mmCIF file of C-alpha atoms in Angstrom:
data_model
loop_
_atom_site.group_PDB
_atom_site.id
_atom_site.type_symbol
_atom_site.label_atom_id
_atom_site.label_comp_id
_atom_site.label_asym_id
_atom_site.label_seq_id
_atom_site.Cartn_x
_atom_site.Cartn_y
_atom_site.Cartn_z
ATOM 1 C CA MET A 1 -34.081 -25.303 -10.289
ATOM 2 C CA LEU A 2 -36.736 -25.651 -7.601
ATOM 3 C CA ASP A 3 -36.537 -28.856 -5.637
ATOM 4 C CA ALA A 4 -39.377 -31.379 -5.863
ATOM 5 C CA SER A 5 -40.833 -30.674 -2.436
ATOM 6 C CA PRO A 6 -43.593 -28.067 -2.387
ATOM 7 C CA ARG A 7 -42.918 -24.884 -0.429
ATOM 8 C CA PHE A 8 -46.645 -24.310 -0.100
ATOM 9 C CA ASP A 9 -48.916 -27.351 0.158
ATOM 10 C CA ARG A 10 -52.177 -25.412 -0.057
ATOM 11 C CA LEU A 11 -53.587 -22.045 -1.040
ATOM 12 C CA PRO A 12 -54.439 -19.765 1.892
ATOM 13 C CA ASP A 13 -58.041 -18.686 2.406
ATOM 14 C CA ARG A 14 -57.126 -15.215 1.231
ATOM 15 C CA ALA A 15 -57.199 -13.229 -2.010
ATOM 16 C CA GLY A 16 -55.009 -14.014 -5.015
ATOM 17 C CA VAL A 17 -54.597 -12.593 -8.514
ATOM 18 C CA GLY A 18 -53.729 -13.929 -11.921
ATOM 19 C CA PHE A 19 -50.058 -13.132 -12.536
ATOM 20 C CA LYS A 20 -49.218 -10.777 -15.395
ATOM 21 C CA ALA A 21 -45.591 -10.038 -16.277
ATOM 22 C CA ARG A 22 -46.182 -6.280 -16.168
ATOM 23 C CA HIS A 23 -46.934 -6.616 -12.427
ATOM 24 C CA PHE A 24 -43.809 -8.600 -11.537
ATOM 25 C CA GLY A 25 -41.932 -5.779 -9.827
ATOM 26 C CA ALA A 26 -44.988 -4.425 -8.026
ATOM 27 C CA LEU A 27 -45.851 -7.877 -6.693
ATOM 28 C CA LEU A 28 -42.444 -8.158 -5.071
ATOM 29 C CA GLU A 29 -42.395 -4.602 -3.732
ATOM 30 C CA GLU A 30 -46.004 -3.942 -2.716
ATOM 31 C CA PRO A 31 -48.175 -7.088 -2.836
ATOM 32 C CA GLY A 32 -50.701 -5.638 -0.400
ATOM 33 C CA PRO A 33 -53.347 -8.246 0.438
ATOM 34 C CA VAL A 34 -52.344 -10.583 -2.410
ATOM 35 C CA ALA A 35 -51.429 -13.886 -0.758
ATOM 36 C CA TRP A 36 -51.157 -16.213 -3.789
ATOM 37 C CA LEU A 37 -50.929 -16.199 -7.572
ATOM 38 C CA GLU A 38 -52.500 -18.074 -10.461
ATOM 39 C CA ILE A 39 -50.833 -18.820 -13.795
ATOM 40 C CA HIS A 40 -52.274 -20.322 -16.968
ATOM 41 C CA ALA A 41 -50.484 -23.611 -17.550
ATOM 42 C CA GLU A 42 -50.130 -23.236 -21.293
ATOM 43 C CA ASN A 43 -48.063 -20.045 -20.875
ATOM 44 C CA TYR A 44 -45.359 -21.888 -18.930
ATOM 45 C CA MET A 45 -44.785 -25.180 -20.732
ATOM 46 C CA GLY A 46 -41.419 -24.163 -22.140
ATOM 47 C CA ASP A 47 -38.054 -24.885 -20.535
ATOM 48 C CA GLY A 48 -36.562 -21.435 -20.124
ATOM 49 C CA GLY A 49 -36.702 -17.713 -20.830
ATOM 50 C CA ARG A 50 -37.977 -14.772 -18.829
ATOM 51 C CA PRO A 51 -41.461 -16.259 -18.060
ATOM 52 C CA ILE A 52 -39.959 -19.347 -16.417
ATOM 53 C CA ALA A 53 -37.339 -17.291 -14.569
ATOM 54 C CA GLN A 54 -40.021 -14.971 -13.178
ATOM 55 C CA LEU A 55 -42.206 -17.901 -12.182
ATOM 56 C CA ARG A 56 -39.354 -19.622 -10.345
ATOM 57 C CA HIS A 57 -38.707 -16.423 -8.418
ATOM 58 C CA LEU A 58 -42.358 -15.876 -7.534
ATOM 59 C CA ALA A 59 -42.794 -19.506 -6.458
ATOM 60 C CA GLU A 60 -40.218 -18.908 -3.718
ATOM 61 C CA ARG A 61 -42.517 -16.290 -2.182
ATOM 62 C CA PHE A 62 -46.114 -17.056 -3.158
ATOM 63 C CA PRO A 63 -48.236 -20.210 -3.315
ATOM 64 C CA ILE A 64 -49.014 -20.846 -6.976
ATOM 65 C CA SER A 65 -52.233 -22.136 -8.537
ATOM 66 C CA VAL A 66 -51.913 -23.588 -12.050
ATOM 67 C CA HIS A 67 -55.061 -23.151 -14.149
ATOM 68 C CA GLY A 68 -55.283 -25.130 -17.385
ATOM 69 C CA VAL A 69 -57.280 -24.156 -20.461
ATOM 70 C CA GLY A 70 -56.203 -26.788 -22.988
ATOM 71 C CA LEU A 71 -56.977 -30.287 -21.690
ATOM 72 C CA SER A 72 -60.487 -30.376 -23.203
ATOM 73 C CA ILE A 73 -61.805 -32.424 -20.288
ATOM 74 C CA GLY A 74 -65.213 -32.734 -21.952
ATOM 75 C CA GLY A 75 -63.934 -33.640 -25.419
ATOM 76 C CA GLU A 76 -64.821 -36.859 -27.215
ATOM 77 C CA ALA A 77 -61.208 -38.072 -27.092
ATOM 78 C CA PRO A 78 -59.076 -38.429 -23.954
ATOM 79 C CA PRO A 79 -56.752 -35.523 -23.117
ATOM 80 C CA ASP A 80 -53.914 -35.202 -25.622
ATOM 81 C CA ALA A 81 -50.945 -37.251 -24.393
ATOM 82 C CA ASP A 82 -48.297 -34.720 -25.463
ATOM 83 C CA HIS A 83 -50.151 -31.823 -23.849
ATOM 84 C CA LEU A 84 -50.634 -33.828 -20.666
ATOM 85 C CA ALA A 85 -46.928 -34.739 -20.616
ATOM 86 C CA ARG A 86 -45.916 -31.068 -20.873
ATOM 87 C CA LEU A 87 -48.380 -30.218 -18.134
ATOM 88 C CA ALA A 88 -46.983 -32.999 -15.936
ATOM 89 C CA HIS A 89 -43.466 -31.606 -16.473
ATOM 90 C CA LEU A 90 -44.606 -28.142 -15.324
ATOM 91 C CA ILE A 91 -46.441 -29.546 -12.315
ATOM 92 C CA GLY A 92 -43.444 -31.721 -11.491
ATOM 93 C CA TRP A 93 -40.851 -28.966 -11.152
ATOM 94 C CA LEU A 94 -43.164 -26.220 -9.903
ATOM 95 C CA GLN A 95 -45.064 -28.308 -7.337
ATOM 96 C CA PRO A 96 -47.956 -25.806 -7.199
ATOM 97 C CA ALA A 97 -50.397 -25.620 -4.332
ATOM 98 C CA SER A 98 -53.326 -26.242 -6.689
ATOM 99 C CA PHE A 99 -54.179 -27.325 -10.242
ATOM 100 C CA SER A 100 -57.512 -26.727 -11.963
ATOM 101 C CA GLU A 101 -59.206 -27.073 -15.337
ATOM 102 C CA HIS A 102 -62.565 -26.286 -16.960
ATOM 103 C CA LEU A 103 -65.734 -28.308 -17.440
ATOM 104 C CA ALA A 104 -65.678 -27.734 -21.197
ATOM 105 C CA TRP A 105 -64.399 -29.089 -24.491
ATOM 106 C CA SER A 106 -62.103 -27.399 -26.996
ATOM 107 C CA THR A 107 -60.906 -30.153 -29.358
ATOM 108 C CA HIS A 108 -62.368 -32.042 -32.309
ATOM 109 C CA ASP A 109 -60.324 -34.780 -33.938
ATOM 110 C CA SER A 110 -56.861 -33.209 -34.245
ATOM 111 C CA HIS A 111 -58.141 -29.625 -34.223
ATOM 112 C CA PHE A 112 -57.940 -27.282 -31.222
ATOM 113 C CA LEU A 113 -60.675 -24.662 -30.925
ATOM 114 C CA ASN A 114 -59.740 -21.455 -29.131
ATOM 115 C CA ASP A 115 -62.806 -21.528 -26.907
ATOM 116 C CA LEU A 116 -64.258 -23.335 -23.898
ATOM 117 C CA LEU A 117 -67.449 -24.922 -25.196
ATOM 118 C CA PRO A 118 -70.360 -26.238 -23.079
ATOM 119 C CA LEU A 119 -71.538 -29.810 -22.590
ATOM 120 C CA PRO A 120 -74.940 -31.493 -22.271
ATOM 121 C CA TYR A 121 -75.376 -32.890 -18.768
ATOM 122 C CA THR A 122 -76.138 -36.508 -19.562
ATOM 123 C CA GLN A 123 -74.995 -39.856 -18.156
ATOM 124 C CA THR A 124 -72.897 -40.416 -21.283
ATOM 125 C CA THR A 125 -71.115 -37.092 -20.837
ATOM 126 C CA LEU A 126 -70.702 -37.741 -17.119
ATOM 127 C CA SER A 127 -68.932 -41.062 -17.739
ATOM 128 C CA ARG A 128 -66.624 -39.502 -20.325
ATOM 129 C CA VAL A 129 -65.686 -36.528 -18.146
ATOM 130 C CA CYS A 130 -65.027 -38.771 -15.139
ATOM 131 C CA ASP A 131 -62.785 -41.027 -17.237
ATOM 132 C CA HIS A 132 -60.795 -38.028 -18.478
ATOM 133 C CA ILE A 133 -60.394 -36.600 -14.980
ATOM 134 C CA ASP A 134 -59.191 -39.975 -13.711
ATOM 135 C CA ARG A 135 -56.560 -40.014 -16.469
ATOM 136 C CA VAL A 136 -55.398 -36.504 -15.605
ATOM 137 C CA GLN A 137 -55.209 -37.151 -11.864
ATOM 138 C CA ASP A 138 -53.349 -40.436 -12.423
ATOM 139 C CA ARG A 139 -50.831 -38.747 -14.729
ATOM 140 C CA LEU A 140 -50.277 -35.711 -12.516
ATOM 141 C CA LYS A 141 -50.382 -37.765 -9.305
ATOM 142 C CA ARG A 142 -52.528 -35.157 -7.619
ATOM 143 C CA ARG A 143 -56.119 -34.075 -7.095
ATOM 144 C CA MET A 144 -57.398 -31.472 -9.526
ATOM 145 C CA LEU A 145 -60.205 -28.928 -9.290
ATOM 146 C CA LEU A 146 -62.897 -28.593 -11.965
ATOM 147 C CA GLU A 147 -64.449 -25.195 -12.753
ATOM 148 C CA ASN A 148 -68.121 -24.585 -13.467
ATOM 149 C CA PRO A 149 -68.631 -22.947 -16.888
ATOM 150 C CA SER A 150 -70.286 -19.743 -17.993
ATOM 151 C CA THR A 151 -73.127 -20.686 -20.348
ATOM 152 C CA TYR A 152 -75.343 -18.882 -22.812
ATOM 153 C CA LEU A 153 -77.913 -21.580 -23.575
ATOM 154 C CA ALA A 154 -79.119 -24.949 -22.291
ATOM 155 C CA PHE A 155 -79.085 -28.245 -24.188
ATOM 156 C CA ALA A 156 -82.476 -29.791 -24.907
ATOM 157 C CA ASN A 157 -81.185 -33.277 -24.076
ATOM 158 C CA THR A 158 -79.714 -32.415 -20.689
ATOM 159 C CA GLU A 159 -80.645 -34.949 -17.992
ATOM 160 C CA MET A 160 -79.566 -33.233 -14.785
ATOM 161 C CA LEU A 161 -78.828 -29.846 -13.306
ATOM 162 C CA GLU A 162 -75.306 -28.488 -13.562
ATOM 163 C CA VAL A 163 -74.793 -28.613 -9.792
ATOM 164 C CA GLU A 164 -75.891 -32.263 -9.785
ATOM 165 C CA PHE A 165 -73.514 -33.019 -12.640
ATOM 166 C CA LEU A 166 -70.581 -31.413 -10.828
ATOM 167 C CA ALA A 167 -71.426 -33.162 -7.558
ATOM 168 C CA GLU A 168 -71.487 -36.524 -9.339
ATOM 169 C CA ILE A 169 -68.105 -35.844 -10.941
ATOM 170 C CA ALA A 170 -66.560 -34.968 -7.578
ATOM 171 C CA ALA A 171 -68.059 -38.065 -5.951
ATOM 172 C CA CYS A 172 -66.922 -40.405 -8.743
ATOM 173 C CA THR A 173 -63.383 -39.073 -9.241
ATOM 174 C CA GLY A 174 -62.433 -37.524 -5.915
ATOM 175 C CA CYS A 175 -61.623 -34.250 -7.667
ATOM 176 C CA GLY A 176 -62.399 -30.925 -6.070
ATOM 177 C CA LEU A 177 -64.365 -28.049 -7.549
ATOM 178 C CA LEU A 178 -63.459 -24.509 -8.500
ATOM 179 C CA LEU A 179 -66.491 -22.263 -8.049
ATOM 180 C CA ASP A 180 -66.473 -19.290 -10.413
ATOM 181 C CA VAL A 181 -69.057 -16.947 -8.903
ATOM 182 C CA ASN A 182 -69.070 -14.641 -11.917
ATOM 183 C CA ASN A 183 -69.795 -17.642 -14.152
ATOM 184 C CA VAL A 184 -72.769 -18.466 -11.929
ATOM 185 C CA PHE A 185 -74.100 -14.923 -12.278
ATOM 186 C CA VAL A 186 -73.512 -14.831 -16.049
ATOM 187 C CA SER A 187 -75.208 -18.190 -16.635
ATOM 188 C CA ALA A 188 -78.148 -17.407 -14.359
ATOM 189 C CA THR A 189 -78.767 -14.055 -16.049
ATOM 190 C CA ASN A 190 -78.538 -15.545 -19.531
ATOM 191 C CA GLN A 191 -80.882 -18.417 -18.655
ATOM 192 C CA GLN A 192 -83.196 -16.394 -16.410
ATOM 193 C CA SER A 193 -82.639 -18.293 -13.192
ATOM 194 C CA ASP A 194 -81.730 -17.280 -9.642
ATOM 195 C CA PRO A 195 -77.960 -17.355 -8.978
ATOM 196 C CA CYS A 196 -78.544 -17.681 -5.232
ATOM 197 C CA ASP A 197 -80.497 -20.904 -5.846
ATOM 198 C CA TYR A 198 -77.458 -22.243 -7.726
ATOM 199 C CA ILE A 199 -75.108 -21.387 -4.847
ATOM 200 C CA ASP A 200 -77.521 -22.847 -2.289
ATOM 201 C CA ALA A 201 -77.575 -26.155 -4.195
ATOM 202 C CA PHE A 202 -73.830 -26.226 -4.936
ATOM 203 C CA PRO A 203 -71.708 -28.846 -3.098
ATOM 204 C CA LEU A 204 -69.620 -26.199 -1.349
ATOM 205 C CA HIS A 205 -67.744 -28.784 0.709
ATOM 206 C CA HIS A 206 -65.916 -29.795 -2.488
ATOM 207 C CA VAL A 207 -64.789 -26.236 -3.308
ATOM 208 C CA GLY A 208 -61.040 -25.675 -3.149
ATOM 209 C CA GLU A 209 -60.934 -22.294 -4.870
ATOM 210 C CA ILE A 210 -63.247 -19.453 -5.917
ATOM 211 C CA HIS A 211 -62.919 -17.153 -8.934
ATOM 212 C CA LEU A 212 -64.261 -13.617 -9.320
ATOM 213 C CA GLY A 213 -64.077 -11.681 -12.574
ATOM 214 C CA GLY A 214 -65.727 -9.092 -14.720
ATOM 215 C CA HIS A 215 -68.183 -9.520 -17.583
ATOM 216 C CA ASP A 216 -69.533 -7.475 -20.478
ATOM 217 C CA GLU A 217 -73.196 -6.608 -20.961
ATOM 218 C CA ASP A 218 -75.053 -7.097 -24.240
ATOM 219 C CA ALA A 219 -78.541 -8.097 -25.391
ATOM 220 C CA ASP A 220 -79.869 -11.020 -27.415
ATOM 221 C CA ASP A 221 -82.041 -10.749 -30.522
ATOM 222 C CA ASP A 222 -85.143 -10.309 -28.360
ATOM 223 C CA GLY A 223 -83.606 -7.545 -26.278
ATOM 224 C CA ALA A 224 -83.088 -9.700 -23.198
ATOM 225 C CA PRO A 225 -79.856 -9.205 -21.186
ATOM 226 C CA LEU A 226 -76.908 -11.238 -22.440
ATOM 227 C CA LEU A 227 -73.761 -11.315 -20.315
ATOM 228 C CA ILE A 228 -70.370 -12.295 -21.746
ATOM 229 C CA ASP A 229 -67.690 -13.718 -19.456
ATOM 230 C CA SER A 230 -64.771 -11.488 -20.505
ATOM 231 C CA HIS A 231 -62.409 -11.086 -17.528
ATOM 232 C CA GLY A 232 -61.820 -7.578 -18.823
ATOM 233 C CA ARG A 233 -63.129 -5.278 -16.106
ATOM 234 C CA GLU A 234 -63.806 -4.974 -12.386
ATOM 235 C CA VAL A 235 -66.190 -7.295 -10.546
ATOM 236 C CA VAL A 236 -69.707 -5.806 -10.515
ATOM 237 C CA ASP A 237 -71.703 -5.219 -7.326
ATOM 238 C CA PRO A 238 -74.254 -8.047 -7.859
ATOM 239 C CA VAL A 239 -71.378 -10.533 -8.197
ATOM 240 C CA TRP A 240 -69.820 -9.192 -4.994
ATOM 241 C CA ALA A 241 -73.171 -9.715 -3.277
ATOM 242 C CA LEU A 242 -73.351 -13.280 -4.598
ATOM 243 C CA TYR A 243 -69.778 -13.857 -3.405
ATOM 244 C CA ARG A 244 -70.642 -12.663 0.103
ATOM 245 C CA HIS A 245 -73.609 -15.033 0.074
ATOM 246 C CA THR A 246 -71.293 -17.877 -0.975
ATOM 247 C CA ILE A 247 -68.751 -17.213 1.788
ATOM 248 C CA ALA A 248 -71.533 -16.873 4.373
ATOM 249 C CA ARG A 249 -72.792 -20.338 3.416
ATOM 250 C CA GLY A 250 -69.539 -22.201 2.805
ATOM 251 C CA GLY A 251 -66.889 -20.324 4.737
ATOM 252 C CA PRO A 252 -63.681 -18.706 3.470
ATOM 253 C CA ARG A 253 -61.980 -20.156 0.404
ATOM 254 C CA PRO A 254 -58.933 -19.033 -1.595
ATOM 255 C CA THR A 255 -60.376 -16.386 -3.911
ATOM 256 C CA LEU A 256 -58.883 -15.259 -7.210
ATOM 257 C CA ILE A 257 -59.478 -11.976 -8.992
ATOM 258 C CA GLU A 258 -59.431 -12.849 -12.718
ATOM 259 C CA TRP A 259 -58.521 -9.968 -15.030
ATOM 260 C CA ASP A 260 -57.092 -11.256 -18.317
ATOM 261 C CA THR A 261 -57.910 -8.590 -20.923
ATOM 262 C CA ASP A 262 -57.520 -4.801 -20.698
ATOM 263 C CA VAL A 263 -55.359 -5.538 -17.660
ATOM 264 C CA PRO A 264 -55.220 -2.503 -15.346
ATOM 265 C CA ASP A 265 -52.300 -0.992 -13.477
ATOM 266 C CA TRP A 266 -51.292 -2.786 -10.299
ATOM 267 C CA PRO A 267 -53.085 -0.483 -7.798
ATOM 268 C CA VAL A 268 -56.453 -1.217 -9.465
ATOM 269 C CA LEU A 269 -55.950 -4.992 -9.395
ATOM 270 C CA ARG A 270 -54.620 -4.862 -5.847
ATOM 271 C CA ALA A 271 -57.711 -2.928 -4.743
ATOM 272 C CA GLU A 272 -59.982 -5.648 -6.198
ATOM 273 C CA ALA A 273 -57.993 -8.249 -4.251
ATOM 274 C CA ALA A 274 -58.347 -6.140 -1.097
ATOM 275 C CA ARG A 275 -62.110 -6.065 -1.572
ATOM 276 C CA ALA A 276 -62.212 -9.878 -1.718
ATOM 277 C CA ASP A 277 -59.884 -10.135 1.274
ATOM 278 C CA ALA A 278 -62.221 -7.925 3.294
ATOM 279 C CA VAL A 279 -64.966 -10.527 2.801
ATOM 280 C CA LEU A 280 -62.653 -13.407 3.703
ATOM 281 C CA VAL A 281 -61.099 -11.652 6.698
ATOM 282 C CA PRO A 282 -63.656 -9.072 7.864
ATOM 283 C CA GLU A 283 -61.157 -7.171 10.011
ATOM 284 C CA SER A 284 -59.004 -6.431 6.935
ATOM 285 C CA GLN A 285 -59.587 -3.174 5.133
ATOM 286 C CA PRO A 286 -59.537 -2.555 1.371
ATOM 287 C CA ALA A 287 -56.449 -0.687 0.163
#
C-alpha cells in the first residue's frame, strides 16, 4: 500500500492524459511527453483488483489528478455522504497531486442522472455551490478545483456571467478552477459569443489545470451550429488557437488531453499530448 505522504505535491506545467487501461504498458515503456495522468474517481473507489493495482503502480511514477463526476456540486442536496466517504478513502491512500469536480448537478432526491446538467447563475445557486464545496474541501482536507461546464443554452433567470460566478466561488471558498478550453469554445459557439472574450475575462490566476478535448458538430432546428462536448476525437484547430491564447495570457498550466470515447491507439494520444507540450514548452517538439 502507498504510504500517506504524497510523492508528487503538484502537477507539472506539462501535458498529461486521461489514463486508459489499454495504454498501461505503453505508458511505462514510451510515455513520450506525458508528464502526469488523470483518473476518474468513480472508477477507482473499490478496494482491489487490476484497476487499483495498475493505479498504485502508475502513482509511483506519475503525478495523478483525480477528476470526479459524481458529487453533484450544484445539486439541491449536499453531496452524498457515502459517495464522499468513498472519495475521501481514495484520496487518502492515493494522495493525488490534484482533485477536481464539475460545476454541474446530476442528482435529484435519491436518483442519480448520468449527465452533468447546467445551473442558473444566481445568488441562490452561488450560496448553495459554495456550501457544497466547503463541505467537500473540509471532508477531503484539501483544496479542490472546479471545472467550467459546456453549455447549450442560457437560463432566463441568470443574474451574472459564468466567469463572474466562477470567480465568486473561488473567492468565497478558496477553491481553484479547472479551465476546460474546449468547453469554452463549445459554449461560445452554441450561444453565439466570442470565446476569446470569455478567456480574457476569466480569473486565470485561480486556474490549477487546463483541459483540452474533442467535440462533435451538429446543427440545431434552425440550422445554426451546435457543438457537443464528446471527448471522442482530436482537438480541433480553433480550440488549439484558443488554448495558445490562454497560455499567452495566463502562462503555462498543467494541461490534460481528454479522450474518453473512441479511444485511439497510444501513438495518436501521445501525439496530442506532444502538441500541447509544444505550447507549454516552446522548445519541445511534437512526436
